[in-house]
Amino acid sequence: MKKSCIIIGAGLSGLTAAHELIKNNWEVIVLDKGRGVGGRMATRRAGEARFDHGAQYFSTKTTDFQSFTQNIIQKNIAKEWHLQEGDKTFSHARVVGTNGMNSIAKLLAEGLNIKTNEKVIRISETQNGCNVLTEAGNFYEANALICTAPAPQTIELLQKSEIAFEDSETLQSIHYQPCIAVMVSLKAQTNIPSPGGMSLEGSNISWVADNFQKGISPVFSATIHANPVFSLAHFENDLNQIGHQLLSEVTDLIPADSVESYQVHRWRYSLASERYPESFLASNSTKFPLIFAGDGFGIGNIEGAYISGKSAAQHLLV
Ligand SMILES: Cc1cc2nc3c(=O)[nH]c(=O)nc-3n(C[C@H](O)[C@H](O)[C@H](O)COP(=O)(O)OP(=O)(O)OC[C@H]3O[C@@H](n4cnc5c(N)ncnc54)[C@H](O)[C@@H]3O)c2cc1C
């Protein structure tokens, strides 16, 4: 009989883990509480405008991730976002989704058994492994479990679960920065210099991007990311006011009279700023294999999520 695994989270780490297990003849089900796949590799639409409002781009350091990236570039799902000579913010090539970052996750999701709108609220041990209960009242069973939710969400889930839980301290040492993102629909092009993305220093804003120049939006649109200090201080404030304030700080790049409308999204967990040094953590508390993975483990960011998902799955294969 095939071995089976439940994967919590259809972000890059969960999707990568799923492929690795399926390749090795495992039965896999991926559960995600979101409406779609991709997690923080998120692309939103408003009318014709398109915005990457989570991850903006990624770079590649390891050979394995480089070959994954080459593969999706060949399939035209991703492309290099070319650096501009003399622009200090672009010292090396970055890679983006051709139609937005989420399109990379959508490609990986093809052919997988994924259930969205399924928030796992309890994990229990069974004779042959584990089962999970979702908010919708559904049960799923498998021999093993990989959890790729951000560490604070994993802790909350484990606290509500009927399993021994001895990994709390390790998971508590993983921290994420919050980020408030503003998605702006525009009547005219921004003044953000080519190639359409820049870090800002000395202001409340860490990053601005022109999604039209980036090539992911057919009409003019921009994304603004507030820095972690501002995001934390204003996290619970009125979204409309936050958007207004942040826009008023970049009128040189996004003139006020070019703004048609805007939406604000709060990311409680954006970049994993303090991570567990290894690329995954195998729990010693349970009889069934329980593995924690995601960008909070290893090198972080998109590349770290990929490596973490892959190595978590490989650990199960041994
Ligand atoms: C604003 C922002 C900017 C960023 N910029 C960059 C960048 O430019 N470059 C870069 O490399 N990285 C960037 N990142 C980080 C990057 O997006 C992440 O490192 C990476 O996408 C993490 O992937 P993951 O699979 O580990 O986690 P996620 O993508 O968060 O996936 C975890 C999934 O678990 C699901 N989940 C959680 N709890 C449950 C539950 N109980 N039941 C079911 N499902 C659950 C969530 O819905 C989510 O889909 C950015 C992130 C944000 C938010």
PDB file of C-alpha atoms and ligand atoms in Angstrom, residues 8-14 31-34 38-41 53-58 118-120 148-150 153 179 225 267 269-271 294-295 301-302 305, ligand 1:
ATOM      1  CA  ILE A   8      -0.859  21.820   5.571  1.00  0.00           C
ATOM      2  CA  GLY A   9      -0.308  24.840   3.320  1.00  0.00           C
ATOM      3  CA  ALA A  10      -0.317  25.257  -0.455  1.00  0.00           C
ATOM      4  CA  GLY A  11       2.431  27.870  -0.477  1.00  0.00           C
ATOM      5  CA  LEU A  12       5.707  27.170  -2.263  1.00  0.00           C
ATOM      6  CA  SER A  13       7.056  24.922   0.505  1.00  0.00           C
ATOM      7  CA  GLY A  14       3.904  22.774   0.675  1.00  0.00           C
ATOM      8  CA  LEU A  31      -4.981  21.486   2.594  1.00  0.00           C
ATOM      9  CA  ASP A  32      -5.016  25.283   2.582  1.00  0.00           C
ATOM     10  CA  LYS A  33      -7.237  27.713   4.439  1.00  0.00           C
ATOM     11  CA  GLY A  34      -6.989  30.250   1.620  1.00  0.00           C
ATOM     12  CA  GLY A  38       0.400  30.232  -3.402  1.00  0.00           C
ATOM     13  CA  GLY A  39       0.199  31.642   0.126  1.00  0.00           C
ATOM     14  CA  ARG A  40       2.441  34.682   0.248  1.00  0.00           C
ATOM     15  CA  MET A  41       3.264  34.385  -3.476  1.00  0.00           C
ATOM     16  CA  HIS A  53       1.085  42.314  -3.245  1.00  0.00           C
ATOM     17  CA  GLY A  54       3.098  39.667  -1.368  1.00  0.00           C
ATOM     18  CA  ALA A  55       6.499  38.473  -2.591  1.00  0.00           C
ATOM     19  CA  GLN A  56       7.895  40.726  -5.326  1.00  0.00           C
ATOM     20  CA  TYR A  57      10.703  38.692  -6.882  1.00  0.00           C
ATOM     21  CA  PHE A  58      13.283  36.102  -5.946  1.00  0.00           C
ATOM     22  CA  GLU A 118      -9.866  23.991   4.373  1.00  0.00           C
ATOM     23  CA  LYS A 119      -8.430  25.420   7.596  1.00  0.00           C
ATOM     24  CA  VAL A 120      -6.942  22.666   9.741  1.00  0.00           C
ATOM     25  CA  THR A 148       4.136  24.595   6.419  1.00  0.00           C
ATOM     26  CA  ALA A 149       1.999  27.274   8.089  1.00  0.00           C
ATOM     27  CA  PRO A 150       3.981  30.219   9.542  1.00  0.00           C
ATOM     28  CA  GLN A 153      -0.081  29.694  13.274  1.00  0.00           C
ATOM     29  CA  CYS A 179       3.919  44.247   6.173  1.00  0.00           C
ATOM     30  CA  HIS A 225       5.037  48.031   0.988  1.00  0.00           C
ATOM     31  CA  TRP A 267       0.353  40.657   6.086  1.00  0.00           C
ATOM     32  CA  TYR A 269       3.694  37.393   8.540  1.00  0.00           C
ATOM     33  CA  SER A 270       5.789  38.566   5.583  1.00  0.00           C
ATOM     34  CA  LEU A 271       9.538  37.889   5.716  1.00  0.00           C
ATOM     35  CA  GLY A 294       8.387  26.645   5.384  1.00  0.00           C
ATOM     36  CA  ASP A 295      10.405  29.841   5.054  1.00  0.00           C
ATOM     37  CA  ASN A 301      12.416  33.782   1.501  1.00  0.00           C
ATOM     38  CA  ILE A 302      11.124  32.014  -1.577  1.00  0.00           C
ATOM     39  CA  ALA A 305      10.618  27.841   1.259  1.00  0.00           C
TER      40      ALA A 305
HETATM   41  C1  LIG B   1       4.692  41.469   1.599  1.00  0.00           C
HETATM   42  C2  LIG B   1       5.659  40.360   1.342  1.00  0.00           C
HETATM   43  C3  LIG B   1       6.790  40.600   0.576  1.00  0.00           C
HETATM   44  C4  LIG B   1       7.688  39.560   0.327  1.00  0.00           C
HETATM   45  N1  LIG B   1       8.738  39.779  -0.520  1.00  0.00           N
HETATM   46  C5  LIG B   1       9.525  38.753  -0.866  1.00  0.00           C
HETATM   47  C6  LIG B   1      10.483  38.907  -1.900  1.00  0.00           C
HETATM   48  O1  LIG B   1      10.530  39.947  -2.564  1.00  0.00           O
HETATM   49  N2  LIG B   1      11.328  37.856  -2.167  1.00  0.00           N
HETATM   50  C7  LIG B   1      11.219  36.656  -1.490  1.00  0.00           C
HETATM   51  O2  LIG B   1      11.988  35.730  -1.791  1.00  0.00           O
HETATM   52  N3  LIG B   1      10.285  36.478  -0.541  1.00  0.00           N
HETATM   53  C8  LIG B   1       9.429  37.482  -0.234  1.00  0.00           C
HETATM   54  N4  LIG B   1       8.441  37.295   0.678  1.00  0.00           N
HETATM   55  C9  LIG B   1       8.424  36.033   1.449  1.00  0.00           C
HETATM   56  C10 LIG B   1       7.890  34.873   0.608  1.00  0.00           C
HETATM   57  O3  LIG B   1       6.621  35.204   0.082  1.00  0.00           O
HETATM   58  C11 LIG B   1       7.792  33.662   1.513  1.00  0.00           C
HETATM   59  O4  LIG B   1       9.083  33.396   2.038  1.00  0.00           O
HETATM   60  C12 LIG B   1       7.315  32.374   0.835  1.00  0.00           C
HETATM   61  O5  LIG B   1       6.294  32.636  -0.097  1.00  0.00           O
HETATM   62  C13 LIG B   1       6.855  31.436   1.947  1.00  0.00           C
HETATM   63  O6  LIG B   1       6.320  30.249   1.399  1.00  0.00           O
HETATM   64  P1  LIG B   1       5.758  29.145   2.423  1.00  0.00           P
HETATM   65  O7  LIG B   1       5.203  28.056   1.605  1.00  0.00           O
HETATM   66  O8  LIG B   1       6.807  28.821   3.427  1.00  0.00           O
HETATM   67  O9  LIG B   1       4.601  29.897   3.254  1.00  0.00           O
HETATM   68  P2  LIG B   1       3.223  30.496   2.756  1.00  0.00           P
HETATM   69  O10 LIG B   1       3.316  31.012   1.384  1.00  0.00           O
HETATM   70  O11 LIG B   1       2.783  31.439   3.819  1.00  0.00           O
HETATM   71  O12 LIG B   1       2.250  29.215   2.750  1.00  0.00           O
HETATM   72  C14 LIG B   1       1.695  28.704   3.934  1.00  0.00           C
HETATM   73  C15 LIG B   1       0.243  28.364   3.659  1.00  0.00           C
HETATM   74  O13 LIG B   1      -0.305  27.742   4.816  1.00  0.00           O
HETATM   75  C16 LIG B   1      -1.676  28.071   4.855  1.00  0.00           C
HETATM   76  N5  LIG B   1      -2.152  27.805   6.220  1.00  0.00           N
HETATM   77  C17 LIG B   1      -1.757  28.401   7.376  1.00  0.00           C
HETATM   78  N6  LIG B   1      -2.403  27.862   8.417  1.00  0.00           N
HETATM   79  C18 LIG B   1      -3.226  26.907   7.914  1.00  0.00           C
HETATM   80  C19 LIG B   1      -4.153  25.988   8.491  1.00  0.00           C
HETATM   81  N7  LIG B   1      -4.377  25.951   9.809  1.00  0.00           N
HETATM   82  N8  LIG B   1      -4.844  25.151   7.675  1.00  0.00           N
HETATM   83  C20 LIG B   1      -4.651  25.171   6.335  1.00  0.00           C
HETATM   84  N9  LIG B   1      -3.781  26.022   5.734  1.00  0.00           N
HETATM   85  C21 LIG B   1      -3.077  26.868   6.519  1.00  0.00           C
HETATM   86  C22 LIG B   1      -1.727  29.525   4.435  1.00  0.00           C
HETATM   87  O14 LIG B   1      -3.010  29.879   3.932  1.00  0.00           O
HETATM   88  C23 LIG B   1      -0.636  29.571   3.363  1.00  0.00           C
HETATM   89  O15 LIG B   1      -1.190  29.462   2.060  1.00  0.00           O
HETATM   90  C24 LIG B   1       7.490  38.281   0.912  1.00  0.00           C
HETATM   91  C25 LIG B   1       6.335  38.049   1.659  1.00  0.00           C
HETATM   92  C26 LIG B   1       5.414  39.066   1.855  1.00  0.00           C
HETATM   93  C27 LIG B   1       4.148  38.775   2.590  1.00  0.00           C
END
